Amino acid sequence: MLARGELEQCAAQIDEPVAMGRGRASASWQARLISFGLRHTFKPLLAAAAKASQIRALMACPTGFMVPMDVRISEATVGGVSGEWVEPTWESTNHFLLYIHGGGFVACSARTHRAISSGFAQQGFRVFVPNYRLAPEHAFPAALIDVIAAYNGLRATAGEGCKIVIAGDSAGGGLVLAALLALRDANQQLPGAAALFCPFLDLSDEGGSRRTNEKSCALLTRESLARFARLYLGNADPGMPLASPIRANLERLPPLHIQVAADEMLLDDSTGLANRARKAGLQVELLIWQGVPHAFPLFHHLVPEGRRSVAAAGRFLRLAATGHWMGQTSMHSEQRMIAAARPRCYHPDWPQWRRQLCGKRSVRSPRL
């Protein structure tokens, strides 16, 4: 078990995390604008939302994302769990990604996270996003059971020779790590790699960055985090490894890619995980982003940091799953990736009037 305060010590011992930017001033103007707007509008509303229905109404607000032309979305059921496929239209691929959405265990769906899933699809992944059961109607471990069922169903769907990886953000990141632990303990085949965006990994800790970053965090407060934990856990012990997976033995897990915002309350969850994973002998990549909000890949279509984060995670997942990952991502490689991963125009009439103006068919998204 990880004692209270140990995360702060772990964070100080991390070997060479990659800092994406040098202070808030280095963040893009889009990221600073989004953070400012969230901090002064969404954050107080979320802190005041006492019921799950109120939280869901807030998190269901659209972000203006429109599905790219080169991505198709279809409803499906995998492993008995409903959700949706988000796939590239321009090639057949044997890389499958199970993406677990965030939302504090009580809100959001595959639809609310299409900005992220579409970003991975544009990199050549066939993405399945399950709509796992939400708390408090379905308390712990219902969501975890659904994630494991969806993974086993995806393995059956993919077949032999296909690469399966897993990723998630916020509460979804916590479910990803818990699912890896459960699969390992059951001696089942694990995904080739995992990516965690701003994961919510400790449902009982209130120290460290949860105290020091409460004011700077653009989305969360200590009360909102505690409310998510209460609604999800019900009467369960928050110290259980499958509830707070950062407290578990991490040996024999696949390579981990972790991204987090430097100003957010969950910073210590990511830094503590990275340090403990390295001590357990795992391959780990940690990217700490300056000046962005919690779960910033959700704004993949609005901020360049979001596009860079999804591109970096996709690169790691593809290379680590095939055994070709060689080490930390550099700033230079990240700059190349943002140019390659720049999204296509999302205007629904773009293909028609582009052909009229240019006499050419729309160009497909590049594969990284």
Tab-separated table of C-alpha atoms in Angstrom:
chain	number	residue	atom	x	y	z
A	1	MET	CA	0.000	0.000	0.000
A	2	LEU	CA	1.184	3.505	-0.821
A	3	ALA	CA	1.264	5.652	2.309
A	4	ARG	CA	-0.158	9.168	2.275
A	5	GLY	CA	2.531	11.629	1.237
A	6	GLU	CA	4.631	8.996	-0.548
A	7	LEU	CA	3.468	10.323	-3.905
A	8	GLU	CA	5.251	13.613	-3.196
A	9	GLN	CA	8.487	11.706	-2.596
A	10	CYS	CA	7.957	9.659	-5.762
A	11	ALA	CA	7.436	12.775	-7.847
A	12	ALA	CA	10.773	14.179	-6.743
A	13	GLN	CA	12.610	11.004	-7.801
A	14	ILE	CA	11.404	10.700	-11.410
A	15	ASP	CA	14.150	10.247	-13.965
A	16	GLU	CA	14.052	12.866	-16.717
A	17	PRO	CA	10.367	13.478	-17.449
A	18	VAL	CA	9.886	15.410	-20.681
A	19	ALA	CA	8.604	18.910	-19.926
A	20	MET	CA	6.516	20.105	-22.852
A	21	GLY	CA	7.181	23.856	-22.762
A	22	ARG	CA	8.841	26.057	-20.176
A	23	GLY	CA	6.162	27.632	-17.990
A	24	ARG	CA	2.647	28.853	-18.675
A	25	ALA	CA	3.865	31.594	-20.991
A	26	SER	CA	5.137	28.929	-23.398
A	27	ALA	CA	1.646	27.467	-23.835
A	28	SER	CA	-0.280	28.343	-26.977
A	29	TRP	CA	-2.730	31.213	-26.798
A	30	GLN	CA	-5.490	28.697	-27.501
A	31	ALA	CA	-4.539	26.622	-24.452
A	32	ARG	CA	-4.325	29.704	-22.232
A	33	LEU	CA	-7.715	30.915	-23.471
A	34	ILE	CA	-9.371	27.522	-22.914
A	35	SER	CA	-7.851	27.266	-19.427
A	36	PHE	CA	-9.010	30.771	-18.507
A	37	GLY	CA	-12.548	30.093	-19.721
A	38	LEU	CA	-12.797	26.749	-17.920
A	39	ARG	CA	-11.379	28.129	-14.681
A	40	HIS	CA	-13.947	30.927	-14.509
A	41	THR	CA	-17.007	29.106	-15.849
A	42	PHE	CA	-16.903	25.302	-15.848
A	43	LYS	CA	-14.850	24.798	-12.678
A	44	PRO	CA	-17.215	26.602	-10.260
A	45	LEU	CA	-20.224	24.956	-11.881
A	46	LEU	CA	-18.678	21.506	-11.491
A	47	ALA	CA	-17.771	22.227	-7.880
A	48	ALA	CA	-21.397	23.150	-7.180
A	49	ALA	CA	-22.869	20.110	-8.972
A	50	ALA	CA	-23.905	17.802	-6.136
A	51	LYS	CA	-25.888	15.231	-8.139
A	52	ALA	CA	-24.758	12.861	-10.875
A	53	SER	CA	-27.445	14.246	-13.189
A	54	GLN	CA	-26.023	17.752	-12.797
A	55	ILE	CA	-22.489	16.543	-13.485
A	56	ARG	CA	-23.640	14.705	-16.616
A	57	ALA	CA	-25.463	17.765	-17.905
A	58	LEU	CA	-22.294	19.847	-17.513
A	59	MET	CA	-19.988	17.303	-19.136
A	60	ALA	CA	-22.341	16.676	-22.021
A	61	CYS	CA	-21.825	20.215	-23.317
A	62	PRO	CA	-20.454	20.137	-26.890
A	63	THR	CA	-16.986	21.537	-27.668
A	64	GLY	CA	-17.715	22.312	-31.323
A	65	PHE	CA	-16.039	19.153	-32.611
A	66	MET	CA	-17.124	17.802	-35.984
A	67	VAL	CA	-16.050	14.353	-37.128
A	68	PRO	CA	-13.259	14.583	-39.730
A	69	MET	CA	-13.974	13.508	-43.285
A	70	ASP	CA	-11.533	10.613	-43.146
A	71	VAL	CA	-13.084	9.023	-40.024
A	72	ARG	CA	-16.233	6.911	-39.871
A	73	ILE	CA	-18.206	6.167	-36.731
A	74	SER	CA	-20.558	3.236	-36.220
A	75	GLU	CA	-22.421	1.955	-33.189
A	76	ALA	CA	-21.492	-1.533	-32.055
A	77	THR	CA	-21.433	-3.978	-29.163
A	78	VAL	CA	-18.137	-5.648	-28.271
A	79	GLY	CA	-17.885	-8.184	-25.476
A	80	GLY	CA	-21.475	-7.424	-24.496
A	81	VAL	CA	-20.693	-3.720	-23.951
A	82	SER	CA	-22.261	-1.140	-26.227
A	83	GLY	CA	-20.138	1.634	-27.689
A	84	GLU	CA	-18.888	2.849	-31.031
A	85	TRP	CA	-16.173	2.138	-33.545
A	86	VAL	CA	-14.131	5.119	-34.683
A	87	GLU	CA	-12.107	4.065	-37.714
A	88	PRO	CA	-10.123	5.555	-40.592
A	89	THR	CA	-11.881	5.454	-43.950
A	90	TRP	CA	-8.681	5.461	-45.947
A	91	GLU	CA	-6.970	2.195	-45.057
A	92	SER	CA	-7.362	-1.189	-43.452
A	93	THR	CA	-5.242	-1.608	-40.330
A	94	ASN	CA	-4.424	-4.351	-37.855
A	95	HIS	CA	-3.833	-1.878	-34.998
A	96	PHE	CA	-6.753	-1.880	-32.555
A	97	LEU	CA	-7.170	0.609	-29.708
A	98	LEU	CA	-9.589	0.270	-26.800
A	99	TYR	CA	-10.206	3.813	-25.572
A	100	ILE	CA	-11.773	4.351	-22.132
A	101	HIS	CA	-13.392	7.753	-21.719
A	102	GLY	CA	-13.152	9.881	-18.585
A	103	GLY	CA	-15.870	11.767	-16.745
A	104	GLY	CA	-15.269	11.120	-13.056
A	105	PHE	CA	-16.805	7.616	-13.348
A	106	VAL	CA	-20.260	9.265	-13.447
A	107	ALA	CA	-20.511	11.084	-16.783
A	108	CYS	CA	-19.524	11.251	-20.475
A	109	SER	CA	-19.669	8.619	-23.199
A	110	ALA	CA	-18.036	7.531	-26.427
A	111	ARG	CA	-19.751	10.473	-28.126
A	112	THR	CA	-18.298	13.144	-25.827
A	113	HIS	CA	-14.768	11.874	-26.493
A	114	ARG	CA	-14.849	11.739	-30.273
A	115	ALA	CA	-12.186	14.430	-30.520
A	116	ILE	CA	-9.646	12.025	-28.991
A	117	SER	CA	-10.865	8.821	-30.615
A	118	SER	CA	-10.985	10.504	-34.029
A	119	GLY	CA	-7.424	11.735	-33.522
A	120	PHE	CA	-6.256	8.166	-32.981
A	121	ALA	CA	-8.287	6.956	-35.960
A	122	GLN	CA	-6.525	9.509	-38.154
A	123	GLN	CA	-3.268	7.826	-37.158
A	124	GLY	CA	-4.471	4.478	-38.466
A	125	PHE	CA	-5.951	2.900	-35.326
A	126	ARG	CA	-9.292	1.105	-35.305
A	127	VAL	CA	-10.705	2.515	-32.081
A	128	PHE	CA	-13.497	1.040	-29.988
A	129	VAL	CA	-14.892	3.238	-27.195
A	130	PRO	CA	-17.196	1.356	-24.782
A	131	ASN	CA	-20.032	3.049	-22.945
A	132	TYR	CA	-19.277	1.400	-19.621
A	133	ARG	CA	-21.836	1.577	-16.817
A	134	LEU	CA	-21.722	4.797	-14.825
A	135	ALA	CA	-21.919	5.485	-11.100
A	136	PRO	CA	-23.751	5.907	-8.812
A	137	GLU	CA	-26.383	3.675	-10.421
A	138	HIS	CA	-23.621	1.153	-11.087
A	139	ALA	CA	-20.948	1.489	-8.417
A	140	PHE	CA	-17.475	-0.072	-8.291
A	141	PRO	CA	-16.523	-2.476	-9.846
A	142	ALA	CA	-19.200	-2.322	-12.573
A	143	ALA	CA	-17.223	0.011	-14.852
A	144	LEU	CA	-14.079	-2.102	-14.470
A	145	ILE	CA	-15.992	-5.277	-15.327
A	146	ASP	CA	-17.271	-3.626	-18.507
A	147	VAL	CA	-13.792	-2.464	-19.535
A	148	ILE	CA	-12.382	-5.975	-19.122
A	149	ALA	CA	-15.334	-7.467	-21.030
A	150	ALA	CA	-14.830	-4.987	-23.873
A	151	TYR	CA	-11.115	-5.810	-24.014
A	152	ASN	CA	-11.755	-9.557	-24.180
A	153	GLY	CA	-14.390	-8.973	-26.841
A	154	LEU	CA	-11.953	-6.843	-28.819
A	155	ARG	CA	-9.361	-9.612	-28.675
A	156	ALA	CA	-11.895	-12.007	-30.135
A	157	THR	CA	-12.868	-9.487	-32.821
A	158	ALA	CA	-9.305	-8.597	-33.790
A	159	GLY	CA	-8.075	-12.146	-34.203
A	160	GLU	CA	-4.521	-13.440	-34.414
A	161	GLY	CA	-1.757	-11.181	-35.669
A	162	CYS	CA	-3.465	-7.928	-34.692
A	163	LYS	CA	-1.963	-5.469	-32.246
A	164	ILE	CA	-4.241	-4.343	-29.399
A	165	VAL	CA	-3.409	-1.361	-27.200
A	166	ILE	CA	-5.429	0.543	-24.620
A	167	ALA	CA	-5.728	4.189	-23.576
A	168	GLY	CA	-7.895	6.435	-21.417
A	169	ASP	CA	-8.162	9.868	-19.853
A	170	SER	CA	-8.861	10.990	-16.282
A	171	ALA	CA	-11.143	8.400	-14.645
A	172	GLY	CA	-10.772	6.359	-17.823
A	173	GLY	CA	-7.024	6.322	-17.232
A	174	GLY	CA	-7.628	4.896	-13.767
A	175	LEU	CA	-9.870	2.205	-15.257
A	176	VAL	CA	-7.169	1.363	-17.815
A	177	LEU	CA	-4.548	0.765	-15.126
A	178	ALA	CA	-7.002	-1.189	-12.963
A	179	ALA	CA	-7.938	-3.357	-15.948
A	180	LEU	CA	-4.271	-4.103	-16.651
A	181	LEU	CA	-3.812	-5.201	-13.043
A	182	ALA	CA	-6.892	-7.420	-13.131
A	183	LEU	CA	-5.873	-9.021	-16.432
A	184	ARG	CA	-2.333	-9.643	-15.173
A	185	ASP	CA	-3.561	-11.217	-11.933
A	186	ALA	CA	-5.883	-13.474	-13.933
A	187	ASN	CA	-2.965	-14.530	-16.174
A	188	GLN	CA	-4.736	-13.230	-19.273
A	189	GLN	CA	-3.035	-11.751	-22.314
A	190	LEU	CA	-2.263	-8.059	-21.812
A	191	PRO	CA	-2.442	-5.234	-24.366
A	192	GLY	CA	0.811	-4.392	-26.104
A	193	ALA	CA	1.004	-0.933	-24.490
A	194	ALA	CA	-1.123	1.625	-22.637
A	195	ALA	CA	-1.475	5.418	-22.726
A	196	LEU	CA	-2.904	7.422	-19.819
A	197	PHE	CA	-3.946	11.069	-20.152
A	198	CYS	CA	-4.156	12.926	-16.802
A	199	PRO	CA	-5.196	9.710	-15.014
A	200	PHE	CA	-7.238	9.665	-11.795
A	201	LEU	CA	-5.418	6.898	-9.932
A	202	ASP	CA	-5.815	7.487	-6.190
A	203	LEU	CA	-9.340	7.856	-4.845
A	204	SER	CA	-8.309	8.625	-1.280
A	205	ASP	CA	-5.247	10.896	-1.412
A	206	GLU	CA	-5.730	14.618	-0.723
A	207	GLY	CA	-2.134	15.749	-0.363
A	208	GLY	CA	0.575	16.935	-2.710
A	209	SER	CA	-0.622	18.484	-5.948
A	210	ARG	CA	-4.261	18.104	-4.916
A	211	ARG	CA	-3.559	20.758	-2.338
A	212	THR	CA	-0.932	22.919	-4.034
A	213	ASN	CA	-2.542	22.949	-7.506
A	214	GLU	CA	-6.184	23.399	-6.550
A	215	LYS	CA	-6.164	27.076	-7.482
A	216	SER	CA	-4.189	26.682	-10.710
A	217	CYS	CA	-6.156	23.646	-11.945
A	218	ALA	CA	-8.590	24.811	-14.621
A	219	LEU	CA	-11.188	22.082	-14.037
A	220	LEU	CA	-11.082	20.348	-10.676
A	221	THR	CA	-11.397	21.066	-6.972
A	222	ARG	CA	-10.771	18.819	-3.991
A	223	GLU	CA	-14.505	18.642	-3.379
A	224	SER	CA	-15.287	17.608	-6.949
A	225	LEU	CA	-12.634	14.879	-6.838
A	226	ALA	CA	-13.942	13.627	-3.495
A	227	ARG	CA	-17.499	13.635	-4.871
A	228	PHE	CA	-16.454	11.541	-7.890
A	229	ALA	CA	-14.785	9.026	-5.567
A	230	ARG	CA	-17.829	8.776	-3.272
A	231	LEU	CA	-20.254	8.274	-6.139
A	232	TYR	CA	-18.061	5.637	-7.774
A	233	LEU	CA	-17.009	3.657	-4.707
A	234	GLY	CA	-20.270	3.451	-2.817
A	235	ASN	CA	-19.342	1.426	0.259
A	236	ALA	CA	-16.082	0.080	-1.206
A	237	ASP	CA	-12.698	0.784	0.370
A	238	PRO	CA	-10.835	3.503	-1.607
A	239	GLY	CA	-7.540	1.866	-0.669
A	240	MET	CA	-8.174	-1.288	-2.712
A	241	PRO	CA	-5.662	-1.607	-5.578
A	242	LEU	CA	-8.392	-1.975	-8.207
A	243	ALA	CA	-10.064	1.191	-6.918
A	244	SER	CA	-6.837	3.179	-6.470
A	245	PRO	CA	-4.505	1.319	-8.856
A	246	ILE	CA	-1.464	3.477	-8.112
A	247	ARG	CA	-1.256	1.586	-4.813
A	248	ALA	CA	-0.826	-1.799	-6.510
A	249	ASN	CA	2.221	-3.846	-7.441
A	250	LEU	CA	2.959	-2.757	-11.031
A	251	GLU	CA	5.265	-5.573	-12.088
A	252	ARG	CA	4.721	-7.362	-15.423
A	253	LEU	CA	2.563	-4.617	-16.919
A	254	PRO	CA	3.051	-3.465	-20.541
A	255	PRO	CA	4.878	-0.230	-21.502
A	256	LEU	CA	3.132	2.902	-20.195
A	257	HIS	CA	2.830	6.337	-21.800
A	258	ILE	CA	1.644	9.023	-19.338
A	259	GLN	CA	0.694	12.633	-20.038
A	260	VAL	CA	-0.384	15.238	-17.496
A	261	ALA	CA	-0.780	18.990	-17.088
A	262	ALA	CA	1.751	20.690	-14.835
A	263	ASP	CA	-0.909	22.910	-13.208
A	264	GLU	CA	-3.554	20.286	-12.474
A	265	MET	CA	-4.502	18.608	-9.224
A	266	LEU	CA	-3.799	15.089	-10.505
A	267	LEU	CA	-0.154	15.809	-11.317
A	268	ASP	CA	1.091	13.610	-8.470
A	269	ASP	CA	-0.986	10.676	-9.681
A	270	SER	CA	0.971	10.675	-12.953
A	271	THR	CA	4.418	11.416	-11.567
A	272	GLY	CA	3.975	8.882	-8.771
A	273	LEU	CA	2.855	6.235	-11.268
A	274	ALA	CA	5.812	6.909	-13.547
A	275	ASN	CA	8.308	6.558	-10.714
A	276	ARG	CA	6.751	3.409	-9.267
A	277	ALA	CA	6.462	1.849	-12.727
A	278	ARG	CA	10.133	2.470	-13.447
A	279	LYS	CA	11.072	0.915	-10.107
A	280	ALA	CA	8.999	-2.112	-11.132
A	281	GLY	CA	11.071	-2.422	-14.296
A	282	LEU	CA	8.473	-1.143	-16.770
A	283	GLN	CA	9.098	0.949	-19.860
A	284	VAL	CA	7.611	4.374	-19.133
A	285	GLU	CA	7.305	7.659	-20.975
A	286	LEU	CA	6.087	10.712	-19.044
A	287	LEU	CA	5.172	14.024	-20.703
A	288	ILE	CA	4.338	17.013	-18.476
A	289	TRP	CA	2.569	19.815	-20.344
A	290	GLN	CA	2.684	23.468	-19.299
A	291	GLY	CA	-0.304	25.813	-19.366
A	292	VAL	CA	-2.970	23.297	-20.404
A	293	PRO	CA	-6.099	22.154	-18.518
A	294	HIS	CA	-6.852	18.726	-17.114
A	295	ALA	CA	-7.832	16.235	-19.845
A	296	PHE	CA	-6.598	18.679	-22.497
A	297	PRO	CA	-6.652	16.068	-25.333
A	298	LEU	CA	-10.438	16.558	-25.224
A	299	PHE	CA	-9.699	19.880	-26.928
A	300	HIS	CA	-7.667	18.130	-29.610
A	301	HIS	CA	-9.463	20.132	-32.315
A	302	LEU	CA	-8.973	23.485	-30.584
A	303	VAL	CA	-5.462	23.578	-29.122
A	304	PRO	CA	-2.159	22.495	-30.722
A	305	GLU	CA	-1.076	20.818	-27.475
A	306	GLY	CA	-4.060	18.487	-27.794
A	307	ARG	CA	-3.031	17.466	-31.302
A	308	ARG	CA	0.558	16.971	-30.179
A	309	SER	CA	-0.508	14.876	-27.200
A	310	VAL	CA	-2.612	12.478	-29.269
A	311	ALA	CA	0.134	12.233	-31.902
A	312	ALA	CA	2.756	11.434	-29.249
A	313	ALA	CA	0.554	8.798	-27.611
A	314	GLY	CA	-0.246	7.199	-30.965
A	315	ARG	CA	3.425	7.021	-31.860
A	316	PHE	CA	4.275	5.415	-28.516
A	317	LEU	CA	1.446	2.870	-28.716
A	318	ARG	CA	2.348	1.820	-32.233
A	319	LEU	CA	6.073	1.459	-31.511
A	320	ALA	CA	5.799	-0.069	-28.027
A	321	ALA	CA	3.227	-2.651	-29.144
A	322	THR	CA	5.647	-3.873	-31.803
A	323	GLY	CA	8.721	-3.697	-29.573
A	324	HIS	CA	10.319	-0.764	-31.399
A	325	TRP	CA	10.012	2.019	-28.825
A	326	MET	CA	13.505	3.367	-28.124
A	327	GLY	CA	12.995	5.969	-25.402
A	328	GLN	CA	11.602	9.348	-24.469
A	329	THR	CA	9.935	11.574	-27.051
A	330	SER	CA	11.964	14.706	-27.770
A	331	MET	CA	10.614	18.194	-28.342
A	332	HIS	CA	12.008	18.072	-31.882
A	333	SER	CA	10.122	14.900	-32.732
A	334	GLU	CA	6.992	16.389	-31.170
A	335	GLN	CA	7.267	19.414	-33.460
A	336	ARG	CA	7.499	17.109	-36.473
A	337	MET	CA	4.468	15.158	-35.281
A	338	ILE	CA	2.236	18.196	-34.843
A	339	ALA	CA	2.920	19.132	-38.471
A	340	ALA	CA	2.051	15.628	-39.638
A	341	ALA	CA	-1.007	15.328	-37.400
A	342	ARG	CA	-2.568	18.715	-38.146
A	343	PRO	CA	-6.287	17.945	-38.521
A	344	ARG	CA	-8.204	18.277	-41.741
A	345	CYS	CA	-10.841	20.967	-42.183
A	346	TYR	CA	-13.981	19.797	-40.386
A	347	HIS	CA	-16.451	21.701	-42.516
A	348	PRO	CA	-19.040	19.133	-43.740
A	349	ASP	CA	-19.175	20.655	-47.230
A	350	TRP	CA	-15.399	20.797	-47.643
A	351	PRO	CA	-15.035	17.868	-50.119
A	352	GLN	CA	-17.673	19.281	-52.466
A	353	TRP	CA	-16.485	22.870	-52.733
A	354	ARG	CA	-12.820	21.913	-52.701
A	355	ARG	CA	-13.356	19.800	-55.812
A	356	GLN	CA	-15.191	22.693	-57.421
A	357	LEU	CA	-12.344	25.108	-56.653
A	358	CYS	CA	-9.364	22.825	-57.179
A	359	GLY	CA	-10.683	20.028	-59.362
A	360	LYS	CA	-9.125	17.474	-57.009
A	361	ARG	CA	-10.327	14.975	-54.466
A	362	SER	CA	-9.851	15.677	-50.795
A	363	VAL	CA	-6.469	14.623	-49.461
A	364	ARG	CA	-6.559	11.887	-46.839
A	365	SER	CA	-4.912	12.247	-43.435
A	366	PRO	CA	-1.345	10.993	-43.176
A	367	ARG	CA	-0.478	7.853	-41.245
A	368	LEU	CA	2.190	8.367	-38.605
